[in-house]
mmCIF file of C-alpha atoms in Angstrom:
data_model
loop_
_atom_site.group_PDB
_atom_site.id
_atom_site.type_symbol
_atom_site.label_atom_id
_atom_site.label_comp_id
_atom_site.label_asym_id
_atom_site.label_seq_id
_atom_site.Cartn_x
_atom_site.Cartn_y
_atom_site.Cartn_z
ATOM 1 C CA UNK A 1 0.316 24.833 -2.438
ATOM 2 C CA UNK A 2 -1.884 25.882 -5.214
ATOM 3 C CA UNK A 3 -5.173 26.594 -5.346
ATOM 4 C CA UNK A 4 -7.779 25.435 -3.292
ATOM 5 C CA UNK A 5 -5.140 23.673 -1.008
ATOM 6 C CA UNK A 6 -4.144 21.506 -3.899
ATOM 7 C CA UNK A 7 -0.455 20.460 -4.275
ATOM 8 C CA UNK A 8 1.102 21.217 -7.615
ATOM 9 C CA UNK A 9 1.243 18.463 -10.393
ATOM 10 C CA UNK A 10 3.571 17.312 -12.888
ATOM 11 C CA UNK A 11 2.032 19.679 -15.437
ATOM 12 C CA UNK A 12 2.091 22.590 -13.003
ATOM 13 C CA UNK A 13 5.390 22.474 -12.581
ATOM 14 C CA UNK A 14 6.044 22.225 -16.716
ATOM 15 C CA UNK A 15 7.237 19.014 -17.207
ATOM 16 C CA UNK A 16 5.593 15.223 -17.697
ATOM 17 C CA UNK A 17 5.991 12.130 -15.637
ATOM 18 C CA UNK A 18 6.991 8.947 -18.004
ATOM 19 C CA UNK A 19 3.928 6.504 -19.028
ATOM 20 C CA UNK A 20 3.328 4.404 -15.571
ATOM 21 C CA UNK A 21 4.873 0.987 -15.667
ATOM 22 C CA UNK A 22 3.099 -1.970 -15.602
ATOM 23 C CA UNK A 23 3.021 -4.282 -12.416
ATOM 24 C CA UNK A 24 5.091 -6.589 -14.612
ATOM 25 C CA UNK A 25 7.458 -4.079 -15.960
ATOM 26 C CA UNK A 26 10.850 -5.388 -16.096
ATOM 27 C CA UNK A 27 12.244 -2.024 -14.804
ATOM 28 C CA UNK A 28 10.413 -2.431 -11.653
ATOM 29 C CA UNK A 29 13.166 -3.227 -8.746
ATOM 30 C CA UNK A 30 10.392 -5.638 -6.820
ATOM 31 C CA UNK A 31 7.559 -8.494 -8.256
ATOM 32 C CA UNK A 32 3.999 -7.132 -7.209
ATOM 33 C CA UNK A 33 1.733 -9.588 -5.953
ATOM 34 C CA UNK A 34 -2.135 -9.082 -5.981
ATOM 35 C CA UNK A 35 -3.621 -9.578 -3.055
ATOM 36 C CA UNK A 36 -6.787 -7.876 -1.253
ATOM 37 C CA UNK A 37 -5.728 -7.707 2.004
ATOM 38 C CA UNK A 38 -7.484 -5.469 4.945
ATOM 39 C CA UNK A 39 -5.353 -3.132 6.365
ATOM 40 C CA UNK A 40 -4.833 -0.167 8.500
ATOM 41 C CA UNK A 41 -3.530 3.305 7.412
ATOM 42 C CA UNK A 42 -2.537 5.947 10.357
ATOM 43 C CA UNK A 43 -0.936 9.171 10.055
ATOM 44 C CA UNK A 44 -0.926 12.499 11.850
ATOM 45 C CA UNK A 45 -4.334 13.369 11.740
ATOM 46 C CA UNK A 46 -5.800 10.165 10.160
ATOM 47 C CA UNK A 47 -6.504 6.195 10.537
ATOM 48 C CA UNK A 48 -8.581 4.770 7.878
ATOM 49 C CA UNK A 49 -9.267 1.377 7.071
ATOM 50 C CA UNK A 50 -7.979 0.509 3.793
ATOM 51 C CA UNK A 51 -7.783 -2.277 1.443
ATOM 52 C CA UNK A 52 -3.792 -3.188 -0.374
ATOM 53 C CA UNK A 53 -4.512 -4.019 -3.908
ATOM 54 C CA UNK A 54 -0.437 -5.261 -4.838
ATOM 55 C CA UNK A 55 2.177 -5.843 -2.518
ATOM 56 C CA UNK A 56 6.135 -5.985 -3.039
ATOM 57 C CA UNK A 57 9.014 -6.323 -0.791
ATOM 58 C CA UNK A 58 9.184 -2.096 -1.627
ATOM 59 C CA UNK A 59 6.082 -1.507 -0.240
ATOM 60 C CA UNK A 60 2.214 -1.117 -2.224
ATOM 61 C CA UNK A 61 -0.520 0.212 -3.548
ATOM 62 C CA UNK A 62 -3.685 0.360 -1.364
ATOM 63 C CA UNK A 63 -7.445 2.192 -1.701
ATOM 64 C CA UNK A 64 -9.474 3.948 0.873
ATOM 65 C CA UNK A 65 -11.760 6.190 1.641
ATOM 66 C CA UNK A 66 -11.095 9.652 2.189
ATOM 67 C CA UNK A 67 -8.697 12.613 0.938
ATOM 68 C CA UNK A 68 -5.542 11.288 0.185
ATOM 69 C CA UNK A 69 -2.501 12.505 2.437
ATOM 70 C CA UNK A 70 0.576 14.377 0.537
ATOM 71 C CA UNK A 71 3.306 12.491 -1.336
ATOM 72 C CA UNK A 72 6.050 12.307 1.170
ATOM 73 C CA UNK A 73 3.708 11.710 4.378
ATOM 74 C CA UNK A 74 4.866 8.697 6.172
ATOM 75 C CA UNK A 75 2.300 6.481 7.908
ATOM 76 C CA UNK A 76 2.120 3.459 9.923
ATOM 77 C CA UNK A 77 0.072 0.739 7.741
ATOM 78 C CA UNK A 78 -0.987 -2.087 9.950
ATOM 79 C CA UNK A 79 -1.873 -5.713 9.002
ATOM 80 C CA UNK A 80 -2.944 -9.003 10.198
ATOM 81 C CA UNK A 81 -1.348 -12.232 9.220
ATOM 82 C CA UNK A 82 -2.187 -15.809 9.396
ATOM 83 C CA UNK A 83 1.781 -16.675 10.122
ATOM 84 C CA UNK A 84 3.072 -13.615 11.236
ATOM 85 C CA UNK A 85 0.430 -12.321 13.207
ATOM 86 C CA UNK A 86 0.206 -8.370 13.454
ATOM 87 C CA UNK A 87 2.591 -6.217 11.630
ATOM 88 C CA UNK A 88 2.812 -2.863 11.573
ATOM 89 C CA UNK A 89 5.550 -1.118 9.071
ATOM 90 C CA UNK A 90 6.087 2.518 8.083
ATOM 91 C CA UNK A 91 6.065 3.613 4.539
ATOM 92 C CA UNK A 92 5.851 6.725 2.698
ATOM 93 C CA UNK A 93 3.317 8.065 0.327
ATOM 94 C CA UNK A 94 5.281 7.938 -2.991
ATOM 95 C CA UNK A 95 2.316 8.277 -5.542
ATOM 96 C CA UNK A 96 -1.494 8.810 -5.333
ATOM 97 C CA UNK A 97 -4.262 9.501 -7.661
ATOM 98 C CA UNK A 98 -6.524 12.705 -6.838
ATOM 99 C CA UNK A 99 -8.553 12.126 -10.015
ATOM 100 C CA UNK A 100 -10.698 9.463 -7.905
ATOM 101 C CA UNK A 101 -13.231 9.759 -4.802
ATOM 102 C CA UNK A 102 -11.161 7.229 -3.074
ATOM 103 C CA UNK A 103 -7.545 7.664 -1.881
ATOM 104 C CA UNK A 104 -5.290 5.358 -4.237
ATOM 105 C CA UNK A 105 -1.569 5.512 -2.852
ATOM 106 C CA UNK A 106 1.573 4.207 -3.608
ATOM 107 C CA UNK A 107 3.713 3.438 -0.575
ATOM 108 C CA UNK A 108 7.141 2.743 -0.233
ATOM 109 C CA UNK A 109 8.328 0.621 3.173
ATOM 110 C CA UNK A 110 10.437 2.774 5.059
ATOM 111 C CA UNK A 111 12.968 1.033 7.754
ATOM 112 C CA UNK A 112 11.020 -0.459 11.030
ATOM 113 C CA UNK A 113 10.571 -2.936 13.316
ATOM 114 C CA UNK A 114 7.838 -4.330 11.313
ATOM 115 C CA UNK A 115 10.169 -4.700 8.189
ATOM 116 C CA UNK A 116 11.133 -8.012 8.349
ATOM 117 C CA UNK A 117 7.740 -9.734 8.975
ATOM 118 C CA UNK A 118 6.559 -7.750 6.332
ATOM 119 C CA UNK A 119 8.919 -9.060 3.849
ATOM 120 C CA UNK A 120 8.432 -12.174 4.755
ATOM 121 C CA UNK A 121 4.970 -12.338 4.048
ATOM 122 C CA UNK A 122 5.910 -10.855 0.555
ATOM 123 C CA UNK A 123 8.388 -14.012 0.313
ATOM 124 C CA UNK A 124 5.526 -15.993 0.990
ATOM 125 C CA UNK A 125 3.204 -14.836 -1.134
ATOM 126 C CA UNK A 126 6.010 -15.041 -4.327
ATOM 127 C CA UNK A 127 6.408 -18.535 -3.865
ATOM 128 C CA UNK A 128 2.583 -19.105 -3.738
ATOM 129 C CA UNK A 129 2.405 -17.456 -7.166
ATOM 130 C CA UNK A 130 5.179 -19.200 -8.636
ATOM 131 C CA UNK A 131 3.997 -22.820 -7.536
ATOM 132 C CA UNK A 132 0.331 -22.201 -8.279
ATOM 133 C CA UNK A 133 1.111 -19.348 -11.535
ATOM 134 C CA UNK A 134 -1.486 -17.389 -10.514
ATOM 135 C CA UNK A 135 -1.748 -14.836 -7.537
ATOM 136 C CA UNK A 136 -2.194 -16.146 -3.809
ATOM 137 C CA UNK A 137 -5.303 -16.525 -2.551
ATOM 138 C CA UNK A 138 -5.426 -14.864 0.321
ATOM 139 C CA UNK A 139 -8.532 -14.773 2.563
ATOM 140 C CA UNK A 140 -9.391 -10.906 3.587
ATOM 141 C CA UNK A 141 -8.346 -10.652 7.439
ATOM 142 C CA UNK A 142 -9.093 -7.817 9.467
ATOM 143 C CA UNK A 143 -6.714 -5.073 10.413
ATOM 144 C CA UNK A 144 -5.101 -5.259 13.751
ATOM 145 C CA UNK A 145 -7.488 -3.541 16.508
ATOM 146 C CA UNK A 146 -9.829 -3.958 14.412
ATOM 147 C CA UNK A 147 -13.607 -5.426 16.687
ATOM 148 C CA UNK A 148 -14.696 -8.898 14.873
ATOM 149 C CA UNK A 149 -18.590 -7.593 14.399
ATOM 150 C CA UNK A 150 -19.739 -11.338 14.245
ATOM 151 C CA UNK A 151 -18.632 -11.907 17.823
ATOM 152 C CA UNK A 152 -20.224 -10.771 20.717
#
């Protein structure tokens, strides 16, 4: 750690990350799909409701509130589904921005039980886009566990 608890940075360590690739990069191993779905992030010493901003069959990018955990943490990011119902699939922090208030991470699925419902909601949501050409709309649903404040 450097100071003030903070991990070290490209530049810290001399050397510079390439230019980040676009969500329609062709380099990019998996399609992202935009989506604003509600989910769930828990790790060791956190659960936080968050909100995924892309998904691909690799894993995605999601916002939430709070310090952002350490590239490499693996957490359990839980989410409701229309089809599939609740899934809950590990992935591991690959990227995340500390320039914000909010905790913008890149995950990357990691091997579960919750894999394969996850992907297939990913499937799903490709084949939306390419029949409509535009991204799915999805309606926000909310995380699994998560009270319904509108009933009583």
């Amino acid at each position: 750690r450097h100071a003030r608890g903070r991990l070290p940075c490209s530049a810290d360590l001399g050397y510079s990350l390439p230019e980040r690739m676009s969500d329609h990069d062709p380099r990019r191993r998996h399609q992202r799909i935009e989506t604003q779905q509600a989910v769930w992030v828990e790790g060791q010493d956190v659960r936080v409701s968050a909100e995924a901003r892309n998904i691909s069959k690799g894993g995605m990018f999601v916002v939430a509130e709070g310090e952002a955990p350490a590239i490499g943490t693996v957490l359990q990011v839980k989410l409701e589904d229309p089809q599939e119902g609740a899934i809950d699939v590990k992935m591991e922090v690959v990227w995340r921005d500390e320039k914000t208030v909010t905790s913008k991470l890149g995950l990357r699925t990691v091997d579960s039980r919750g894999m394969e419902a996850f992907e297939r909601v990913v499937t799903r949501f490709e084949s939306a886009q390419r029949a409509s050409a535009a991204p799915p709309s999805q309606p926000l649903s909310k995380p699994a566990g998560e009270p319904d404040p509108d009933t009583k």
